[in-house]
Coordinates of N, CA and C in Angstrom, one line a residue:
M2 N 8.8 18.0 -0.9 CA 7.4 18.4 -1.0 C 7.3 19.4 -2.1
T3 N 6.3 19.2 -3.0 CA 6.1 20.1 -4.1 C 5.5 21.4 -3.6
K4 N 5.6 22.4 -4.5 CA 5.0 23.7 -4.1 C 3.5 23.6 -3.8
T5 N 2.8 22.9 -4.6 CA 1.4 22.7 -4.4 C 1.1 22.1 -3.0
E6 N 1.9 21.0 -2.7 CA 1.7 20.3 -1.4 C 2.0 21.3 -0.3
Q7 N 3.1 22.1 -0.5 CA 3.4 23.1 0.6 C 2.3 24.2 0.7
N8 N 1.7 24.6 -0.4 CA 0.6 25.6 -0.3 C -0.6 25.0 0.4
V9 N -0.9 23.7 0.1 CA -2.0 23.1 0.8 C -1.7 23.0 2.3
T10 N -0.4 22.6 2.6 CA 0.0 22.5 4.0 C -0.1 23.8 4.7
N11 N 0.4 24.9 4.1 CA 0.3 26.2 4.7 C -1.1 26.7 4.9
E12 N -2.0 26.4 3.9 CA -3.4 26.8 4.1 C -4.0 26.0 5.2
T13 N -3.7 24.7 5.3 CA -4.2 23.9 6.4 C -3.7 24.4 7.7
A14 N -2.5 24.8 7.8 CA -1.9 25.3 9.0 C -2.6 26.6 9.4
E15 N -2.8 27.5 8.4 CA -3.5 28.8 8.7 C -4.9 28.5 9.2
Q16 N -5.6 27.6 8.7 CA -6.9 27.3 9.1 C -7.0 26.7 10.5
N17 N -5.9 26.1 10.9 CA -5.8 25.4 12.2 C -5.1 26.2 13.3
V18 N -4.9 27.5 13.0 CA -4.1 28.4 14.0 C -4.8 28.3 15.4
T19 N -6.1 28.3 15.4 CA -6.7 28.3 16.7 C -6.7 27.0 17.3
S20 N -6.5 26.0 16.6 CA -6.3 24.6 17.1 C -5.0 24.4 17.8
E21 N -5.0 23.6 18.8 CA -3.8 23.4 19.6 C -2.7 22.7 18.8
T22 N -3.1 21.7 18.0 CA -2.2 20.9 17.2 C -2.7 20.8 15.8
A23 N -1.9 21.2 14.8 CA -2.2 21.0 13.4 C -1.4 19.8 13.0
V24 N -1.9 18.9 12.1 CA -1.2 17.7 11.7 C -0.9 17.8 10.2
E25 N 0.3 17.4 9.9 CA 0.8 17.4 8.5 C 1.2 16.0 8.2
T26 N 0.8 15.4 7.0 CA 1.3 14.1 6.6 C 2.3 14.3 5.5
V27 N 3.5 13.6 5.7 CA 4.6 13.7 4.8 C 4.9 12.3 4.3
T28 N 5.0 12.2 3.0 CA 5.4 10.9 2.4 C 6.9 10.9 2.2
E29 N 7.6 9.8 2.7 CA 9.0 9.8 2.6 C 9.5 8.4 2.2
E30 N 10.7 8.3 1.6 CA 11.3 7.0 1.2 C 11.8 6.4 2.4
T31 N 11.6 5.1 2.6 CA 12.2 4.4 3.7 C 12.9 3.1 3.2
A32 N 13.9 2.7 3.9 CA 14.7 1.5 3.5 C 13.9 0.2 3.7
V33 N 13.1 0.2 4.7 CA 12.3 -1.0 5.0 C 11.4 -1.4 3.9
T34 N 10.7 -0.4 3.3 CA 9.7 -0.6 2.3 C 10.2 -0.9 0.9
A35 N 11.5 -0.5 0.7 CA 12.1 -0.8 -0.6 C 11.4 -0.2 -1.8
V36 N 10.8 1.0 -1.6 CA 10.1 1.7 -2.6 C 10.6 3.1 -2.7
M37 N 10.7 3.6 -3.9 CA 11.2 5.0 -4.1 C 10.1 5.8 -4.9
K38 N 9.7 6.9 -4.3 CA 8.7 7.8 -4.9 C 7.5 7.1 -5.4
R39 N 6.9 6.2 -4.6 CA 5.7 5.5 -4.9 C 5.7 4.7 -6.1
H40 N 6.9 4.3 -6.6 CA 7.0 3.4 -7.7 C 7.4 2.0 -7.2
A41 N 6.7 1.0 -7.6 CA 7.0 -0.3 -7.2 C 8.3 -0.8 -7.6
V42 N 9.2 -1.1 -6.7 CA 10.5 -1.7 -7.1 C 10.7 -3.1 -6.5
S43 N 9.7 -3.5 -5.7 CA 9.8 -4.8 -5.1 C 9.4 -5.9 -6.1
G44 N 8.6 -5.6 -7.1 CA 8.2 -6.7 -8.0 C 7.0 -7.5 -7.5
F45 N 6.4 -7.1 -6.4 CA 5.3 -7.8 -5.9 C 4.1 -7.5 -6.7
K46 N 3.3 -8.5 -7.1 CA 2.1 -8.4 -7.8 C 0.9 -8.9 -6.9
V47 N -0.1 -8.0 -6.8 CA -1.3 -8.4 -6.1 C -2.2 -9.1 -7.1
R48 N -2.7 -10.3 -6.7 CA -3.6 -11.1 -7.5 C -4.9 -11.2 -6.8
R49 N -5.9 -11.6 -7.5 CA -7.2 -11.8 -6.8 C -7.8 -13.2 -7.3
E50 N -8.6 -13.7 -6.4 CA -9.3 -15.0 -6.8 C -10.7 -14.9 -6.2
K51 N -11.6 -15.6 -6.8 CA -13.0 -15.7 -6.4 C -13.1 -16.7 -5.3
F52 N -14.1 -16.4 -4.3 CA -14.4 -17.4 -3.3 C -15.9 -17.2 -3.0
K53 N -16.5 -18.2 -2.4 CA -17.9 -18.1 -1.9 C -17.9 -17.8 -0.5
A54 N -18.7 -16.7 -0.1 CA -18.9 -16.3 1.3 C -19.8 -17.3 1.9
D55 N -19.9 -17.2 3.2 CA -20.8 -18.2 4.0 C -22.3 -18.0 3.5
D56 N -22.6 -16.8 3.1 CA -24.0 -16.7 2.6 C -24.2 -17.0 1.2
G57 N -23.2 -17.5 0.5 CA -23.3 -18.0 -0.9 C -22.9 -16.9 -2.0
R58 N -22.6 -15.7 -1.5 CA -22.2 -14.7 -2.5 C -20.8 -15.0 -3.0
E59 N -20.6 -14.6 -4.3 CA -19.2 -14.7 -4.8 C -18.5 -13.4 -4.5
M60 N -17.3 -13.6 -4.0 CA -16.5 -12.4 -3.7 C -15.1 -12.6 -4.1
W61 N -14.2 -11.6 -4.0 CA -12.8 -11.6 -4.4 C -11.9 -11.6 -3.1
S62 N -10.9 -12.3 -3.2 CA -9.8 -12.1 -2.1 C -8.6 -11.6 -2.9
Y63 N -7.8 -10.9 -2.2 CA -6.6 -10.2 -2.8 C -5.3 -10.7 -2.0
Y64 N -4.3 -11.0 -2.7 CA -3.1 -11.6 -2.1 C -1.9 -11.5 -3.0
I65 N -0.7 -11.7 -2.3 CA 0.5 -11.9 -3.1 C 1.1 -13.2 -2.6
D66 N 1.7 -13.9 -3.6 CA 2.4 -15.2 -3.3 C 3.8 -14.9 -3.0
G67 N 4.4 -15.6 -2.1 CA 5.8 -15.4 -1.8 C 6.4 -16.7 -1.3
E68 N 7.7 -16.6 -0.9 CA 8.4 -17.7 -0.3 C 9.2 -17.1 0.8
V69 N 9.1 -17.8 2.0 CA 9.9 -17.5 3.1 C 10.6 -18.8 3.6
R70 N 11.9 -18.8 3.7 CA 12.6 -20.0 4.1 C 12.2 -21.2 3.4
H71 N 12.0 -21.1 2.1 CA 11.7 -22.2 1.2 C 10.3 -22.7 1.4
R72 N 9.4 -21.9 2.0 CA 8.0 -22.3 2.2 C 7.2 -21.3 1.5
E73 N 6.2 -21.8 0.7 CA 5.3 -21.0 0.0 C 4.3 -20.3 1.0
V74 N 4.2 -18.9 0.9 CA 3.3 -18.2 1.7 C 2.3 -17.4 0.9
K75 N 1.1 -17.1 1.4 CA 0.1 -16.3 0.7 C -0.2 -15.1 1.7
V76 N 0.1 -13.9 1.3 CA -0.1 -12.7 2.1 C -1.4 -12.1 1.6
S77 N -2.4 -12.0 2.5 CA -3.7 -11.5 2.2 C -3.9 -10.0 2.4
F78 N -4.6 -9.3 1.6 CA -4.9 -7.9 1.8 C -6.4 -7.7 1.8
V79 N -6.9 -6.6 2.4 CA -8.3 -6.2 2.4 C -8.4 -4.8 2.1
A80 N -9.5 -4.3 1.6 CA -9.8 -2.9 1.3 C -9.6 -2.1 2.5
Y81 N -9.0 -0.9 2.3 CA -8.8 0.0 3.4 C -10.1 0.6 4.0
D82 N -11.0 0.9 3.1 CA -12.4 1.3 3.6 C -13.2 0.1 4.1
K83 N -13.9 0.4 5.1 CA -14.9 -0.6 5.6 C -16.1 -0.6 4.7
G84 N -16.7 -1.7 4.5 CA -17.9 -1.7 3.6 C -17.5 -2.1 2.2
G85 N -18.5 -2.0 1.3 CA -18.3 -2.4 -0.1 C -17.7 -1.5 -1.0
A86 N -17.6 -0.2 -0.7 CA -17.0 0.8 -1.6 C -15.6 0.5 -1.9
G87 N -14.8 0.1 -1.0 CA -13.4 -0.2 -1.2 C -13.2 -1.3 -2.2
Y88 N -14.0 -2.4 -2.0 CA -14.0 -3.5 -2.9 C -14.4 -3.2 -4.3
E89 N -15.4 -2.3 -4.4 CA -15.8 -1.8 -5.7 C -14.7 -1.1 -6.5
F90 N -13.9 -0.3 -5.7 CA -12.8 0.4 -6.3 C -11.7 -0.6 -6.7
L91 N -11.5 -1.6 -5.9 CA -10.5 -2.6 -6.3 C -10.9 -3.3 -7.6
D92 N -12.2 -3.6 -7.7 CA -12.7 -4.2 -9.0 C -12.4 -3.3 -10.2
L93 N -12.5 -2.0 -10.0 CA -12.2 -1.0 -11.0 C -10.7 -1.1 -11.4
I94 N -9.9 -1.2 -10.4 CA -8.4 -1.2 -10.7 C -8.0 -2.5 -11.4
F95 N -8.6 -3.6 -10.9 CA -8.3 -4.9 -11.6 C -8.9 -5.1 -12.9
D96 N -10.1 -4.4 -13.1 CA -10.8 -4.4 -14.3 C -10.6 -5.6 -15.2
T97 N -9.6 -5.6 -16.1 CA -9.4 -6.7 -17.0 C -8.1 -7.5 -16.7
K98 N -7.4 -7.2 -15.6 CA -6.1 -7.7 -15.3 C -6.2 -8.8 -14.2
D99 N -5.3 -9.7 -14.2 CA -5.2 -10.7 -13.2 C -4.3 -10.3 -12.0
A100 N -3.4 -9.3 -12.3 CA -2.5 -8.9 -11.3 C -2.1 -7.4 -11.5
V101 N -1.9 -6.7 -10.4 CA -1.5 -5.3 -10.4 C -0.3 -5.1 -9.4
D102 N 0.4 -4.0 -9.5 CA 1.6 -3.7 -8.7 C 1.2 -3.4 -7.3
L103 N 2.0 -3.9 -6.3 CA 1.9 -3.5 -4.9 C 2.9 -2.4 -4.7
V104 N 2.5 -1.2 -4.3 CA 3.4 -0.1 -4.0 C 3.4 0.1 -2.5
I105 N 4.6 0.2 -1.9 CA 4.7 0.3 -0.5 C 5.6 1.6 -0.2
Y106 N 5.1 2.4 0.7 CA 5.9 3.6 1.1 C 5.6 4.0 2.5
G107 N 6.6 4.8 3.1 CA 6.4 5.2 4.4 C 5.7 6.5 4.5
E108 N 4.9 6.7 5.5 CA 4.2 8.0 5.7 C 4.4 8.4 7.1
T109 N 4.7 9.7 7.3 CA 5.0 10.3 8.6 C 4.0 11.4 8.9
Q110 N 3.4 11.4 10.1 CA 2.6 12.5 10.5 C 3.4 13.4 11.5
K111 N 3.4 14.7 11.2 CA 4.1 15.6 12.1 C 3.1 16.7 12.6
D112 N 3.3 17.2 13.8 CA 2.5 18.3 14.3 C 2.9 19.6 13.7
F113 N 2.3 20.7 14.0 CA 2.6 22.0 13.4 C 4.0 22.4 13.7
N114 N 4.6 22.0 14.8 CA 6.0 22.3 15.1 C 7.0 21.4 14.5
G115 N 6.6 20.4 13.7 CA 7.5 19.5 13.0 C 7.9 18.3 13.8
K116 N 7.3 18.1 15.0 CA 7.5 16.9 15.8 C 6.8 15.7 15.2
V117 N 7.5 14.6 15.1 CA 6.8 13.4 14.5 C 5.8 12.8 15.5
I118 N 4.6 12.7 15.0 CA 3.5 12.1 15.8 C 3.5 10.6 15.6
S119 N 3.5 10.2 14.3 CA 3.5 8.7 14.0 C 4.1 8.5 12.7
K120 N 4.5 7.2 12.5 CA 5.0 6.7 11.2 C 4.2 5.4 10.9
R121 N 4.0 5.2 9.7 CA 3.3 4.0 9.3 C 3.7 3.6 7.9
T122 N 3.5 2.3 7.5 CA 3.7 1.8 6.2 C 2.4 1.8 5.5
V123 N 2.4 2.3 4.2 CA 1.2 2.4 3.4 C 1.4 1.4 2.3
Y124 N 0.3 0.6 2.0 CA 0.3 -0.4 1.0 C -0.8 0.1 0.0
E125 N -0.4 0.1 -1.3 CA -1.4 0.5 -2.3 C -1.3 -0.5 -3.5
V126 N -2.4 -0.8 -4.1 CA -2.4 -1.5 -5.3 C -2.5 -0.4 -6.4
Q127 N -1.8 -0.7 -7.5 CA -1.7 0.3 -8.5 C -1.6 -0.3 -9.9
D128 N -2.3 0.4 -10.8 CA -2.3 0.0 -12.2 C -2.3 1.2 -13.1
V129 N -1.5 1.2 -14.2 CA -1.5 2.3 -15.1 C -2.2 1.9 -16.4
D130 N -3.2 2.7 -16.8 CA -4.0 2.4 -18.0 C -3.0 2.6 -19.2
A131 N -3.0 1.5 -20.0 CA -2.1 1.5 -21.1 C -2.4 2.5 -22.2
V132 N -3.7 2.9 -22.3 CA -4.1 3.9 -23.3 C -3.9 5.3 -22.9
T133 N -4.4 5.6 -21.7 CA -4.4 7.0 -21.2 C -3.3 7.4 -20.3
G134 N -2.6 6.4 -19.7 CA -1.5 6.6 -18.8 C -2.0 7.0 -17.4
V135 N -3.3 7.0 -17.2 CA -3.9 7.3 -15.9 C -3.5 6.2 -14.9
V136 N -3.0 6.7 -13.7 CA -2.7 5.8 -12.6 C -3.9 5.5 -11.7
Y137 N -4.3 4.3 -11.6 CA -5.4 3.9 -10.7 C -4.7 3.3 -9.5
S138 N -5.0 3.9 -8.3 CA -4.3 3.5 -7.1 C -5.3 3.5 -5.9
Y139 N -5.2 2.5 -5.0 CA -6.0 2.4 -3.9 C -5.3 1.8 -2.7
K140 N -5.5 2.3 -1.5 CA -4.8 1.8 -0.3 C -5.5 0.5 0.1
V141 N -4.7 -0.5 0.4 CA -5.1 -1.7 1.0 C -4.3 -1.9 2.3
K142 N -4.7 -2.9 3.1 CA -4.0 -3.2 4.3 C -3.8 -4.7 4.4
P143 N -2.7 -5.2 5.0 CA -2.6 -6.6 5.2 C -3.7 -7.1 6.2
Y144 N -4.2 -8.3 5.9 CA -5.3 -8.8 6.6 C -5.0 -9.1 8.1
R145 N -3.8 -9.7 8.3 CA -3.4 -10.1 9.7 C -2.0 -9.5 9.9
E146 N -1.6 -9.5 11.2 CA -0.3 -9.1 11.6 C 0.8 -10.0 11.0
T147 N 0.5 -11.3 10.8 CA 1.4 -12.2 10.2 C 1.6 -11.8 8.8
D148 N 0.6 -11.3 8.1 CA 0.8 -10.9 6.7 C 1.8 -9.7 6.6
K149 N 1.8 -8.8 7.6 CA 2.8 -7.7 7.6 C 4.2 -8.3 7.9
A150 N 4.2 -9.3 8.8 CA 5.5 -9.9 9.1 C 6.1 -10.6 7.8
Y151 N 5.3 -11.3 7.1 CA 5.7 -12.0 5.9 C 6.3 -10.9 4.8
I152 N 5.5 -9.8 4.7 CA 6.0 -8.8 3.7 C 7.3 -8.3 4.1
N153 N 7.5 -8.0 5.4 CA 8.8 -7.4 5.9 C 9.9 -8.4 5.7
I154 N 9.7 -9.7 5.9 CA 10.7 -10.7 5.7 C 11.0 -10.9 4.2
M155 N 10.0 -10.9 3.4 CA 10.2 -11.0 2.0 C 11.0 -9.8 1.4
L156 N 10.7 -8.6 1.9 CA 11.5 -7.4 1.5 C 12.9 -7.5 2.0
A157 N 13.1 -8.0 3.2 CA 14.5 -8.1 3.8 C 15.3 -9.1 3.0
E158 N 14.7 -10.3 2.7 CA 15.3 -11.3 1.9 C 15.7 -10.8 0.5
Q159 N 14.8 -10.0 -0.1 CA 15.0 -9.5 -1.4 C 16.2 -8.5 -1.4
A160 N 16.2 -7.6 -0.3 CA 17.3 -6.7 -0.2 C 18.6 -7.4 0.1
A161 N 18.6 -8.5 0.9 CA 19.9 -9.2 1.1 C 20.4 -9.9 -0.2
K162 N 19.5 -10.4 -1.0 CA 19.9 -11.0 -2.2 C 20.4 -10.0 -3.2
F163 N 19.8 -8.8 -3.2 CA 20.2 -7.7 -4.1 C 21.6 -7.3 -3.7
K164 N 21.8 -7.2 -2.4 CA 23.2 -6.7 -1.9 C 24.2 -7.8 -2.2
K165 N 23.9 -9.1 -2.0 CA 24.8 -10.2 -2.3 C 25.2 -10.2 -3.8
D166 N 24.1 -10.1 -4.6 CA 24.4 -10.2 -6.1 C 25.0 -8.9 -6.7
G167 N 24.8 -7.8 -5.9 CA 25.4 -6.5 -6.4 C 24.6 -5.9 -7.5
N168 N 23.3 -6.3 -7.7 CA 22.5 -5.7 -8.7 C 21.8 -4.5 -8.2

């Protein structure tokens, strides 16, 4: 945790002294997600394609292509925010690109005493502006539980191949 993050955490804890439980969110590296320090190492690229909604509007769907047991799979993602704002931000990230990186990392919530409250996997689409170096990042979530299962299997297969090849 950086000094700035620690200061923010300390200020938050001080503000919540009267509260029975203060919550701290800690980002950590996990083996399951195969990502280190929020940099994509999985090689997954999120793509988008247009489709027509039932009411005739043109919209975008977001997905990664993969293979599980020699079968082609498509893992769908949706904006983390409900409503249109999340999709507007995804349009900003994709701007002129057909594909952006999928970044996966673990996030742990702890109470003020350091007891783990919950753990979850965070999925973000990310692109770095070639001119300015600014990182554009936004949280997305797998559309269905099966999409989460496909990602986990694809990561496990990738890790097994990596271990076998020794790369």
